[in-house]
């Protein structure tokens, strides 16, 4: 809020169709971290004049400008810096010390960081640009001035927009840059292959003949048989746009990873409400969330007895909250105690229950159901043929759904028969269905191969060598396309062996299970006792395998049941801090 010395209080994202933006929680967190008591608001502005009116207020702290005003806003400002002038577009507005509104353009910095962060091998090679608006001008500047691309293939449905852009390019860049307007699919085959592709248009189903032609042209570029480079789509909702999905399917590099967190990691459902946990996840800066079934159950209880109807209502409410905060549901878990049941009547009950889960995940807007390996002590079989058959059954059911539902199998370090990634991978390999893959977890690998909470040393014999061999084999063996998401988490070293007499000991329960439920930690929390070689394992996932996708901070801990109302916030902040440090250390 404004102070006596600084009246600035509100920053805005202005444009059309901005209410779904993920920007507010991210910018609010940044402002707080910088010591500014500002509130960032996504404001729908039917006209550019509406945006300018907000910017002229005395409590204006800053503005982010998006479609369709990146060009029209410029005539309403008191000044423009060299980048806004050179690019002919403005995406940020700030107030100078003398009270003037000044515009700049930072889009090009983001584009440059993304493209070079993925690969610098495209310097000087042709590029594809999709769109001809304000963001396209920043992309041209980046590709030509920063990445030395001398030839850019322009794809856009509006010929008038293209003509205006071509005239500007000629004026600004002269003969040093060639823009090739690609209007027909047939042109693609005759062009040298591009290395970079940058999309600057909204994600939408093509409806007009011109739009269909544009998508066919893009598809032709994406399916070229030559070297595949880097694809950047600046559209942020949905996270996986049509262009990104097509690019990934054709082998293009995309921006690799985004942070998520499991809902139960922010507090147990009987103590902390799901709406509050989702709010804190978004506030911290997470982009995605795993929904724990327990959270849906407790939300359903608020609506009456837990049944199919109240569970579906809880799912609808959860989806609405996530949409409000710009959170993507990356999956729902855990579909417990499924594979290898010896009582086939119980198996059939699980299959019937799965049909409800199919409905729930569609409401949540996700396509992933996570299945942890069965850890029951009796009533299950280790017969691999039976386990594989059970998994084929659910995978085939998922293939019949519209859209297709995927299954992420996870080896638990204390699983009765499937406890290692090698066990897990053998099941995935034999199931051999496109929608059946895995979730790789740093704890369940390091906690099984390297650590032993029942040991006085906290480690297995020859732990370092065993882990090194394991992850080397993992990188050599696992098909990254079968890794649907990964989880990154550490755990406390026990001060005494977790055996009878230990506070966490439960008779008949594997020590690793008791350890996991009580003493996991977020990464980089050595002051709390964290000691697993998590970064080493995470690096195998993210660099060795080259995984690109959701990285979830999944925590289980006794602290989740703490009734302190600040638990969701503190856990969210600890989780995002871990993600930020990991991203920095591994240069993600």
Coordinates of C-alpha atoms in Angstrom, one line a residue:
X1 CA 0.0 0.0 0.0
X2 CA 1.2 3.6 -0.5
X3 CA 3.3 5.2 2.1
X4 CA 3.9 8.9 3.0
X5 CA 7.0 8.9 0.9
X6 CA 6.0 6.5 -1.9
X7 CA 2.5 6.6 -3.2
X8 CA 3.0 3.6 -5.6
X9 CA 0.7 0.7 -4.7
X10 CA -0.7 -1.0 -7.8
X11 CA 0.8 -2.5 -10.9
X12 CA -1.2 -3.8 -13.8
X13 CA -1.3 -6.3 -16.6
X14 CA -3.5 -4.6 -19.3
X15 CA -5.0 -6.0 -22.5
X16 CA -7.8 -8.1 -23.7
X17 CA -8.3 -11.6 -22.4
X18 CA -6.0 -11.2 -19.5
X19 CA -8.1 -12.4 -16.6
X20 CA -6.7 -16.0 -16.9
X21 CA -3.1 -14.7 -16.6
X22 CA -0.7 -16.5 -14.3
X23 CA 1.2 -13.2 -13.9
X24 CA -0.4 -11.7 -10.7
X25 CA 0.9 -14.2 -8.1
X26 CA 4.3 -14.3 -9.7
X27 CA 4.7 -10.5 -9.7
X28 CA 3.2 -10.1 -6.2
X29 CA 5.8 -12.5 -4.9
X30 CA 8.6 -10.6 -6.7
X31 CA 7.4 -7.3 -5.4
X32 CA 7.3 -8.7 -1.8
X33 CA 10.8 -10.2 -2.2
X34 CA 12.1 -6.8 -3.3
X35 CA 10.5 -5.1 -0.3
X36 CA 7.7 -3.4 -2.2
X37 CA 4.2 -3.4 -0.8
X38 CA 2.5 -3.5 -4.2
X39 CA -0.4 -5.4 -5.5
X40 CA -0.3 -6.7 -9.1
X41 CA -3.7 -6.9 -10.9
X42 CA -4.6 -8.4 -14.3
X43 CA -7.0 -5.8 -15.7
X44 CA -9.3 -6.3 -18.7
X45 CA -9.2 -3.1 -20.7
X46 CA -11.7 -2.8 -23.6
X47 CA -9.8 0.2 -25.1
X48 CA -6.2 1.4 -24.9
X49 CA -7.5 4.6 -23.2
X50 CA -8.8 2.4 -20.3
X51 CA -5.2 1.2 -19.8
X52 CA -3.7 4.7 -20.0
X53 CA -6.2 5.9 -17.4
X54 CA -4.9 3.3 -14.9
X55 CA -1.3 4.2 -15.7
X56 CA -2.0 7.9 -15.0
X57 CA -3.2 7.2 -11.5
X58 CA -1.0 8.6 -8.6
X59 CA -0.7 5.1 -7.1
X60 CA 0.5 3.5 -10.3
X61 CA 3.6 1.3 -9.7
X62 CA 4.2 -0.2 -13.1
X63 CA 2.4 -1.7 -16.1
X64 CA 2.7 -4.8 -18.3
X65 CA 1.1 -4.4 -21.7
X66 CA -0.1 -7.3 -23.8
X67 CA -2.3 -7.9 -26.8
X68 CA -3.7 -5.9 -28.5
X69 CA -2.1 -2.7 -27.2
X70 CA 1.7 -3.2 -27.5
X71 CA 1.8 -0.8 -30.4
X72 CA -1.2 1.5 -29.8
X73 CA -0.1 2.3 -26.2
X74 CA 3.0 4.0 -27.5
X75 CA 1.2 7.1 -28.8
X76 CA -0.3 7.7 -25.3
X77 CA 3.1 7.7 -23.3
X78 CA 5.4 10.6 -22.5
X79 CA 8.4 8.9 -23.8
X80 CA 9.9 5.6 -25.1
X81 CA 13.4 4.1 -24.6
X82 CA 15.6 2.9 -27.4
X83 CA 14.2 -0.6 -27.4
X84 CA 10.5 0.4 -27.7
X85 CA 11.5 2.8 -30.5
X86 CA 13.7 0.2 -32.4
X87 CA 11.2 -2.6 -32.0
X88 CA 8.1 -0.5 -32.6
X89 CA 6.3 -2.1 -29.6
X90 CA 6.0 -1.6 -25.9
X91 CA 5.4 -4.3 -23.3
X92 CA 6.3 -2.4 -20.1
X93 CA 5.5 1.1 -18.8
X94 CA 7.0 2.7 -15.7
X95 CA 6.9 6.2 -14.1
X96 CA 10.2 8.1 -14.2
X97 CA 11.5 10.2 -11.3
X98 CA 9.9 13.3 -12.8
X99 CA 6.5 11.7 -13.0
X100 CA 6.5 10.9 -16.8
X101 CA 5.2 7.6 -18.2
X102 CA 7.9 5.9 -20.2
X103 CA 7.7 2.8 -22.3
X104 CA 10.2 0.0 -22.9
X105 CA 10.3 -3.4 -24.4
X106 CA 11.7 -6.4 -22.5
X107 CA 10.1 -9.1 -24.6
X108 CA 13.3 -9.5 -26.6
X109 CA 15.3 -10.3 -23.4
X110 CA 12.9 -13.1 -22.5
X111 CA 13.0 -14.5 -26.1
X112 CA 16.8 -14.4 -26.2
X113 CA 17.1 -16.1 -22.8
X114 CA 14.8 -18.9 -23.7
X115 CA 16.3 -19.6 -27.1
X116 CA 20.0 -19.4 -25.9
X117 CA 19.1 -21.2 -22.7
X118 CA 17.9 -24.2 -24.8
X119 CA 20.7 -24.1 -27.4
X120 CA 23.0 -21.5 -29.0
X121 CA 23.6 -23.8 -32.0
X122 CA 21.2 -21.9 -34.2
X123 CA 23.2 -18.7 -34.5
X124 CA 23.1 -17.5 -38.1
X125 CA 20.7 -20.1 -39.2
X126 CA 17.2 -19.4 -40.6
X127 CA 14.3 -19.0 -38.2
X128 CA 10.5 -19.2 -38.4
X129 CA 8.3 -16.5 -36.9
X130 CA 4.6 -17.1 -36.3
X131 CA 2.6 -13.8 -36.1
X132 CA 3.1 -10.2 -37.1
X133 CA 2.1 -8.2 -34.0
X134 CA 4.0 -6.4 -31.3
X135 CA 5.7 -9.5 -29.9
X136 CA 6.8 -10.5 -33.4
X137 CA 8.8 -7.3 -33.6
X138 CA 10.7 -8.2 -30.4
X139 CA 11.3 -11.7 -31.9
X140 CA 12.7 -10.2 -35.1
X141 CA 15.1 -8.0 -33.1
X142 CA 16.2 -11.0 -31.0
X143 CA 16.6 -13.4 -34.0
X144 CA 18.5 -10.9 -36.2
X145 CA 20.4 -8.6 -33.8
X146 CA 21.1 -11.1 -31.1
X147 CA 21.2 -14.5 -32.8
X148 CA 22.5 -13.3 -36.2
X149 CA 19.7 -15.0 -38.2
X150 CA 19.8 -13.4 -41.7
X151 CA 16.7 -15.1 -43.0
X152 CA 13.3 -15.3 -41.2
X153 CA 10.3 -17.2 -42.5
X154 CA 7.1 -15.3 -41.6
X155 CA 3.8 -17.2 -41.1
X156 CA 0.7 -15.1 -40.5
X157 CA -2.9 -15.2 -41.8
X158 CA -3.4 -11.4 -42.1
X159 CA -1.6 -10.1 -45.3
X160 CA -2.2 -6.5 -44.3
X161 CA -0.4 -7.0 -41.0
X162 CA 2.5 -8.7 -42.9
X163 CA 2.8 -5.8 -45.3
X164 CA 3.1 -3.3 -42.5
X165 CA 5.7 -5.4 -40.8
X166 CA 7.7 -5.9 -44.0
X167 CA 7.9 -2.2 -44.6
X168 CA 9.1 -1.6 -41.0
X169 CA 11.7 -4.3 -41.3
X170 CA 13.0 -2.7 -44.5
X171 CA 13.2 0.7 -42.8
X172 CA 14.9 -0.6 -39.6
X173 CA 17.2 -3.4 -40.9
X174 CA 17.7 -2.5 -44.5
X175 CA 19.0 -5.3 -46.8
X176 CA 20.7 -7.1 -43.9
X177 CA 17.6 -9.1 -43.1
X178 CA 15.5 -11.1 -45.5
X179 CA 11.9 -11.8 -44.4
X180 CA 10.2 -14.6 -46.5
X181 CA 6.5 -14.5 -46.2
X182 CA 5.3 -18.1 -46.3
X183 CA 1.7 -18.2 -47.6
X184 CA 1.4 -21.8 -48.9
X185 CA 2.5 -25.2 -47.6
X186 CA 4.3 -25.9 -50.9
X187 CA 6.8 -23.1 -50.1
X188 CA 8.2 -25.0 -47.1
X189 CA 10.0 -27.7 -49.0
X190 CA 12.0 -25.2 -51.0
X191 CA 13.4 -23.4 -48.0
X192 CA 16.6 -24.1 -46.0
X193 CA 15.6 -25.7 -42.7
X194 CA 15.1 -23.4 -39.8
X195 CA 16.7 -23.9 -36.4
X196 CA 14.6 -21.6 -34.3
X197 CA 10.8 -21.3 -34.3
X198 CA 9.1 -18.5 -32.3
X199 CA 5.3 -18.4 -31.9
X200 CA 3.7 -15.0 -30.9
X201 CA 0.0 -15.7 -31.4
X202 CA -2.8 -17.0 -29.1
X203 CA -3.6 -20.7 -28.9
X204 CA -6.8 -21.3 -30.8
X205 CA -8.4 -24.0 -32.9
X206 CA -8.2 -22.9 -36.6
X207 CA -11.6 -22.2 -38.1
X208 CA -11.2 -20.1 -41.3
X209 CA -9.4 -21.3 -44.4
X210 CA -6.5 -18.9 -43.8
X211 CA -6.1 -20.2 -40.2
X212 CA -6.1 -23.8 -41.4
X213 CA -3.5 -23.0 -44.0
X214 CA -1.3 -21.3 -41.3
X215 CA -1.5 -24.4 -39.1
X216 CA -0.6 -26.7 -42.0
X217 CA 2.4 -24.5 -42.8
X218 CA 3.5 -24.7 -39.2
X219 CA 3.1 -28.4 -39.2
X220 CA 5.3 -28.7 -42.3
X221 CA 8.1 -26.7 -40.7
X222 CA 7.8 -28.8 -37.5
X223 CA 8.0 -32.1 -39.5
X224 CA 11.1 -31.4 -41.5
X225 CA 13.4 -34.4 -41.6
X226 CA 16.5 -32.4 -41.0
X227 CA 18.0 -31.2 -37.7
X228 CA 15.4 -30.1 -35.2
X229 CA 16.2 -27.0 -33.2
X230 CA 14.4 -24.9 -30.6
X231 CA 10.7 -24.1 -30.5
X232 CA 9.5 -21.2 -28.3
X233 CA 5.8 -20.4 -28.0
X234 CA 5.1 -17.1 -26.2
X235 CA 1.5 -18.0 -25.5
X236 CA 1.3 -19.0 -21.8
X237 CA -2.2 -20.4 -21.6
X238 CA -2.5 -23.3 -21.9
X239 CA 1.0 -24.3 -21.0
X240 CA 1.1 -26.9 -23.7
X241 CA -0.3 -25.1 -26.7
X242 CA -1.1 -26.9 -30.0
X243 CA 2.2 -25.7 -31.4
X244 CA 4.2 -26.9 -28.5
X245 CA 2.5 -30.3 -28.5
X246 CA 3.2 -30.7 -32.2
X247 CA 6.8 -29.6 -31.8
X248 CA 7.5 -32.0 -29.0
X249 CA 5.9 -34.8 -31.0
X250 CA 8.3 -34.0 -33.8
X251 CA 11.4 -33.8 -31.7
X252 CA 11.9 -30.0 -31.3
X253 CA 13.5 -28.7 -28.1
X254 CA 11.1 -26.7 -26.0
X255 CA 11.5 -24.8 -22.8
X256 CA 12.4 -27.7 -20.4
X257 CA 10.9 -27.5 -17.0
X258 CA 8.2 -25.8 -14.8
X259 CA 7.7 -26.0 -11.1
X260 CA 4.8 -27.8 -9.5
X261 CA 3.9 -29.0 -6.0
X262 CA 1.7 -31.7 -4.6
X263 CA -1.4 -30.4 -2.8
X264 CA -0.8 -32.6 0.3
X265 CA 2.8 -31.2 0.6
X266 CA 1.2 -28.0 1.7
X267 CA -0.6 -29.6 4.6
X268 CA -2.9 -32.6 5.4
X269 CA -6.4 -32.2 4.3
X270 CA -8.0 -32.6 7.7
X271 CA -6.0 -29.6 9.0
X272 CA -5.5 -27.3 6.0
X273 CA -8.1 -26.5 3.3
X274 CA -7.4 -27.2 -0.3
X275 CA -8.4 -23.6 -1.4
X276 CA -5.9 -22.1 1.0
X277 CA -3.2 -24.5 -0.2
X278 CA -3.8 -23.7 -3.8
X279 CA -3.8 -20.0 -3.0
X280 CA -0.4 -20.3 -1.4
X281 CA 1.0 -22.4 -4.2
X282 CA 0.2 -19.8 -6.7
X283 CA 1.4 -16.9 -4.5
X284 CA 4.8 -18.6 -4.1
X285 CA 5.1 -18.9 -7.9
X286 CA 4.3 -22.5 -8.7
X287 CA 2.8 -23.1 -12.1
X288 CA 1.3 -26.5 -11.6
X289 CA -0.1 -28.7 -8.9
X290 CA -0.6 -32.4 -8.2
X291 CA -4.0 -33.0 -6.7
X292 CA -4.0 -35.5 -3.9
X293 CA -7.2 -37.6 -3.7
X294 CA -7.4 -37.0 0.1
X295 CA -7.8 -33.3 -0.6
X296 CA -10.8 -33.9 -2.9
X297 CA -12.4 -36.1 -0.3
X298 CA -12.2 -33.5 2.4
X299 CA -13.5 -30.8 0.1
X300 CA -16.4 -33.2 -0.8
X301 CA -17.2 -33.6 2.9
X302 CA -18.0 -29.9 3.0
X303 CA -20.8 -30.6 0.5
X304 CA -22.3 -33.6 2.2
X305 CA -21.5 -37.3 2.5
X306 CA -18.6 -38.3 0.3
X307 CA -20.1 -39.9 -2.8
X308 CA -19.6 -39.6 -6.6
X309 CA -21.7 -36.5 -6.7
X310 CA -19.9 -34.6 -4.0
X311 CA -16.5 -35.7 -5.3
X312 CA -17.3 -34.4 -8.8
X313 CA -18.5 -31.1 -7.2
X314 CA -15.2 -30.9 -5.3
X315 CA -13.3 -31.5 -8.5
X316 CA -15.3 -28.7 -10.2
X317 CA -14.5 -26.3 -7.4
X318 CA -10.9 -27.3 -7.4
X319 CA -10.7 -26.6 -11.2
X320 CA -12.3 -23.2 -10.8
X321 CA -9.8 -22.3 -8.0
X322 CA -6.8 -23.4 -10.1
X323 CA -8.1 -21.5 -13.1
X324 CA -8.5 -18.4 -11.0
X325 CA -4.9 -18.6 -9.8
X326 CA -3.4 -19.7 -13.2
X327 CA -2.4 -23.2 -11.8
X328 CA -2.4 -26.2 -14.1
X329 CA -3.4 -29.5 -12.6
X330 CA -0.6 -31.8 -13.7
X331 CA -2.1 -35.0 -12.4
X332 CA -4.1 -36.7 -9.7
X333 CA -2.7 -39.2 -7.2
X334 CA -2.5 -41.8 -5.7
X335 CA -4.5 -44.6 -7.3
X336 CA -3.5 -46.9 -4.5
X337 CA -3.1 -50.7 -4.1
X338 CA -4.0 -51.6 -7.6
X339 CA -1.6 -53.9 -9.3
X340 CA -1.1 -57.6 -8.5
X341 CA -4.2 -58.2 -6.3
X342 CA -4.7 -61.9 -5.7
X343 CA -8.4 -61.3 -4.9
X344 CA -9.7 -60.6 -8.4
X345 CA -13.0 -59.3 -7.0
X346 CA -11.1 -56.5 -5.4
X347 CA -9.4 -55.9 -8.7
X348 CA -12.7 -55.5 -10.4
X349 CA -13.8 -53.0 -7.7
X350 CA -10.6 -51.0 -8.5
X351 CA -11.5 -51.0 -12.2
X352 CA -15.0 -49.7 -11.4
X353 CA -13.5 -47.0 -9.2
X354 CA -11.1 -46.0 -12.0
X355 CA -14.1 -45.0 -14.1
X356 CA -14.9 -42.3 -11.6
X357 CA -11.3 -41.1 -11.6
X358 CA -11.6 -40.7 -15.4
X359 CA -14.4 -38.3 -14.9
X360 CA -12.6 -36.4 -12.2
X361 CA -9.4 -35.9 -14.1
X362 CA -11.3 -34.5 -17.0
X363 CA -13.0 -32.0 -14.8
X364 CA -9.6 -31.1 -13.3
X365 CA -8.2 -30.5 -16.7
X366 CA -5.4 -33.1 -16.5
X367 CA -4.8 -36.3 -18.3
X368 CA -2.5 -38.1 -15.8
X369 CA -3.4 -40.6 -13.0
X370 CA -0.5 -41.6 -10.9
X371 CA -0.2 -45.2 -9.7
X372 CA 2.3 -45.9 -6.9
X373 CA 3.7 -49.4 -6.6
X374 CA 1.7 -51.6 -4.3
X375 CA 3.1 -51.9 -0.8
X376 CA 0.5 -54.1 0.9
X377 CA 2.1 -56.8 3.0
X378 CA -0.4 -59.5 1.9
X379 CA -3.0 -60.1 -0.7
X380 CA -0.8 -59.2 -3.6
X381 CA 1.4 -61.1 -6.0
X382 CA 4.9 -60.4 -7.3
X383 CA 4.1 -62.3 -10.5
X384 CA 5.3 -59.9 -13.1
X385 CA 3.0 -61.3 -15.8
X386 CA 0.0 -60.4 -13.5
X387 CA 1.3 -57.0 -12.7
X388 CA 1.9 -56.2 -16.4
X389 CA -1.5 -57.6 -17.3
X390 CA -3.2 -55.3 -14.7
X391 CA -1.4 -52.3 -16.1
X392 CA -2.2 -53.1 -19.7
X393 CA -5.9 -53.3 -18.6
X394 CA -5.9 -49.7 -17.3
X395 CA -3.8 -48.4 -20.1
X396 CA -6.2 -49.8 -22.7
X397 CA -9.1 -48.2 -20.8
X398 CA -7.3 -44.9 -20.8
X399 CA -6.7 -45.1 -24.5
X400 CA -10.5 -45.3 -25.1
X401 CA -11.1 -42.1 -23.2
X402 CA -11.4 -38.7 -24.9
X403 CA -9.0 -37.2 -24.4
X404 CA -6.7 -40.1 -23.7
X405 CA -5.8 -40.6 -20.0
X406 CA -2.2 -41.4 -19.2
X407 CA -0.9 -43.4 -16.3
X408 CA 2.3 -42.5 -14.4
X409 CA 3.6 -45.5 -12.5
X410 CA 5.9 -44.8 -9.6
X411 CA 8.2 -47.1 -7.7
X412 CA 8.0 -46.6 -4.0
X413 CA 11.2 -47.3 -2.1
X414 CA 9.3 -49.6 0.2
X415 CA 7.1 -51.3 -2.5
X416 CA 6.5 -54.9 -1.8
X417 CA 7.6 -56.2 -5.2
X418 CA 8.3 -53.0 -7.3
X419 CA 10.7 -50.8 -5.3
X420 CA 13.5 -49.8 -7.7
X421 CA 13.4 -47.9 -11.0
X422 CA 14.6 -51.1 -12.7
X423 CA 11.5 -53.0 -11.5
X424 CA 9.4 -50.1 -12.6
X425 CA 11.0 -49.8 -16.0
X426 CA 10.5 -53.5 -16.7
X427 CA 6.8 -53.0 -16.2
X428 CA 6.6 -49.9 -18.4
X429 CA 8.6 -51.6 -21.1
X430 CA 6.4 -54.7 -21.1
X431 CA 3.1 -52.8 -20.9
X432 CA 4.2 -51.0 -24.1
X433 CA 1.3 -48.6 -24.4
X434 CA 1.8 -44.9 -25.5
X435 CA -0.2 -43.7 -22.5
X436 CA 1.6 -45.8 -19.8
X437 CA 4.8 -44.3 -18.5
X438 CA 6.3 -43.3 -15.2
X439 CA 7.0 -40.7 -12.5
X440 CA 10.6 -40.6 -11.4
X441 CA 11.2 -39.5 -7.8
X442 CA 14.6 -38.5 -6.3
X443 CA 13.6 -39.8 -2.9
X444 CA 12.4 -43.2 -4.1
X445 CA 15.6 -43.8 -6.0
X446 CA 18.2 -42.3 -3.6
X447 CA 16.2 -43.5 -0.6
X448 CA 16.2 -47.1 -1.9
X449 CA 19.7 -47.5 -3.4
X450 CA 21.8 -45.0 -1.4
X451 CA 20.0 -44.5 2.0
X452 CA 18.9 -46.8 4.7
X453 CA 17.1 -45.2 7.7
X454 CA 17.5 -48.3 9.8
X455 CA 21.3 -48.2 9.5
X456 CA 23.5 -46.3 12.0
X457 CA 25.2 -44.6 9.1
X458 CA 22.0 -43.7 7.3
X459 CA 23.4 -45.3 4.2
X460 CA 23.5 -48.7 2.4
X461 CA 26.8 -50.5 2.0
X462 CA 28.9 -49.0 -0.8
X463 CA 26.1 -46.4 -1.2
X464 CA 28.0 -43.9 -3.5
X465 CA 29.1 -46.5 -6.0
X466 CA 25.7 -48.2 -6.0
X467 CA 23.9 -44.9 -6.7
X468 CA 26.4 -43.9 -9.4
X469 CA 26.0 -47.2 -11.2
X470 CA 22.2 -47.0 -10.8
X471 CA 21.7 -43.5 -12.3
X472 CA 24.3 -44.2 -15.1
X473 CA 22.2 -47.2 -16.0
X474 CA 19.0 -45.2 -15.7
X475 CA 20.2 -42.6 -18.2
X476 CA 21.3 -45.3 -20.6
X477 CA 18.1 -47.3 -20.3
X478 CA 15.0 -45.1 -19.7
X479 CA 13.2 -43.6 -22.7
X480 CA 12.5 -40.0 -21.6
X481 CA 9.3 -39.9 -23.6
X482 CA 7.9 -42.4 -21.0
X483 CA 8.7 -40.0 -18.1
X484 CA 5.5 -38.1 -17.6
X485 CA 6.8 -35.9 -14.8
X486 CA 9.4 -36.0 -12.0
X487 CA 9.4 -35.3 -8.3
X488 CA 12.3 -33.8 -6.4
X489 CA 12.6 -34.1 -2.6
X490 CA 15.1 -34.9 0.1
X491 CA 14.8 -36.5 3.6
X492 CA 16.2 -36.1 7.1
X493 CA 19.0 -38.3 8.3
X494 CA 17.7 -40.1 11.4
X495 CA 19.7 -39.3 14.6
X496 CA 19.3 -43.0 15.5
X497 CA 18.4 -46.0 13.4
X498 CA 14.7 -46.3 12.6
X499 CA 14.2 -49.6 14.4
X500 CA 12.1 -50.7 17.3
X501 CA 12.2 -47.9 20.0
X502 CA 12.5 -45.1 17.4
X503 CA 9.6 -42.5 17.6
X504 CA 8.7 -43.2 13.9
X505 CA 8.9 -47.0 14.3
X506 CA 5.7 -48.9 13.5
X507 CA 5.6 -52.7 13.9
X508 CA 5.2 -54.5 10.6
X509 CA 5.8 -51.3 8.6
X510 CA 9.0 -51.0 6.4
X511 CA 11.5 -48.5 7.9
X512 CA 11.6 -46.6 4.6
X513 CA 7.9 -46.2 4.7
X514 CA 7.9 -44.8 8.2
X515 CA 10.8 -42.5 7.2
X516 CA 9.0 -41.3 4.1
X517 CA 5.8 -40.4 5.9
X518 CA 7.5 -38.5 8.7
X519 CA 10.8 -37.0 7.5
X520 CA 10.9 -35.9 3.9
X521 CA 12.3 -32.4 3.3
X522 CA 12.5 -30.0 0.4
X523 CA 15.8 -29.8 -1.4
X524 CA 18.7 -27.7 0.1
X525 CA 17.4 -28.0 3.7
X526 CA 20.6 -29.4 5.2
X527 CA 19.9 -27.3 8.3
X528 CA 16.9 -29.5 8.9
X529 CA 18.8 -32.7 8.4
X530 CA 18.6 -33.2 4.6
X531 CA 21.4 -35.5 3.4
X532 CA 20.3 -37.4 0.3
X533 CA 22.3 -36.9 -3.0
X534 CA 19.2 -35.3 -4.6
X535 CA 20.9 -33.0 -7.0
X536 CA 22.9 -35.9 -8.4
X537 CA 19.7 -37.8 -9.1
X538 CA 17.8 -34.8 -10.4
X539 CA 20.6 -34.0 -12.7
X540 CA 20.3 -37.5 -14.2
X541 CA 16.6 -36.8 -14.9
X542 CA 16.9 -33.2 -16.2
X543 CA 20.3 -33.3 -17.9
X544 CA 21.2 -36.9 -18.4
X545 CA 17.8 -38.0 -19.7
X546 CA 17.0 -34.5 -21.0
X547 CA 13.6 -34.5 -19.3
X548 CA 11.4 -31.5 -20.2
X549 CA 8.2 -31.0 -18.3
X550 CA 6.8 -30.7 -14.8
X551 CA 9.1 -30.9 -11.8
X552 CA 7.0 -31.4 -8.7
X553 CA 8.2 -30.6 -5.2
X554 CA 6.5 -33.6 -3.4
X555 CA 6.9 -33.6 0.4
X556 CA 5.6 -36.0 3.1
X557 CA 6.4 -34.9 6.6
X558 CA 5.0 -34.8 10.1
X559 CA 4.9 -31.0 9.7
X560 CA 2.0 -31.4 7.2
X561 CA -0.3 -32.2 10.1
X562 CA 0.8 -29.2 12.2
X563 CA -2.3 -27.1 12.9
X564 CA -0.4 -23.9 12.6
X565 CA -2.3 -21.9 9.9
X566 CA 0.9 -20.7 8.3
X567 CA 1.9 -24.2 7.2
X568 CA 0.6 -23.9 3.6
X569 CA 2.5 -20.7 3.1
X570 CA 5.7 -21.8 4.7
X571 CA 5.7 -25.1 2.8
X572 CA 5.0 -23.3 -0.4
X573 CA 7.8 -20.8 0.1
X574 CA 10.2 -23.6 1.1
X575 CA 9.2 -25.5 -2.0
X576 CA 9.7 -22.7 -4.5
X577 CA 13.0 -21.8 -2.9
X578 CA 14.2 -25.4 -3.5
X579 CA 13.0 -25.2 -7.1
X580 CA 14.7 -21.8 -7.7
X581 CA 18.1 -23.1 -6.3
X582 CA 17.9 -26.3 -8.3
X583 CA 17.0 -24.4 -11.5
X584 CA 20.0 -22.1 -10.9
X585 CA 22.4 -24.9 -10.0
X586 CA 21.5 -27.0 -13.1
X587 CA 21.0 -24.0 -15.3
X588 CA 17.5 -25.0 -16.2

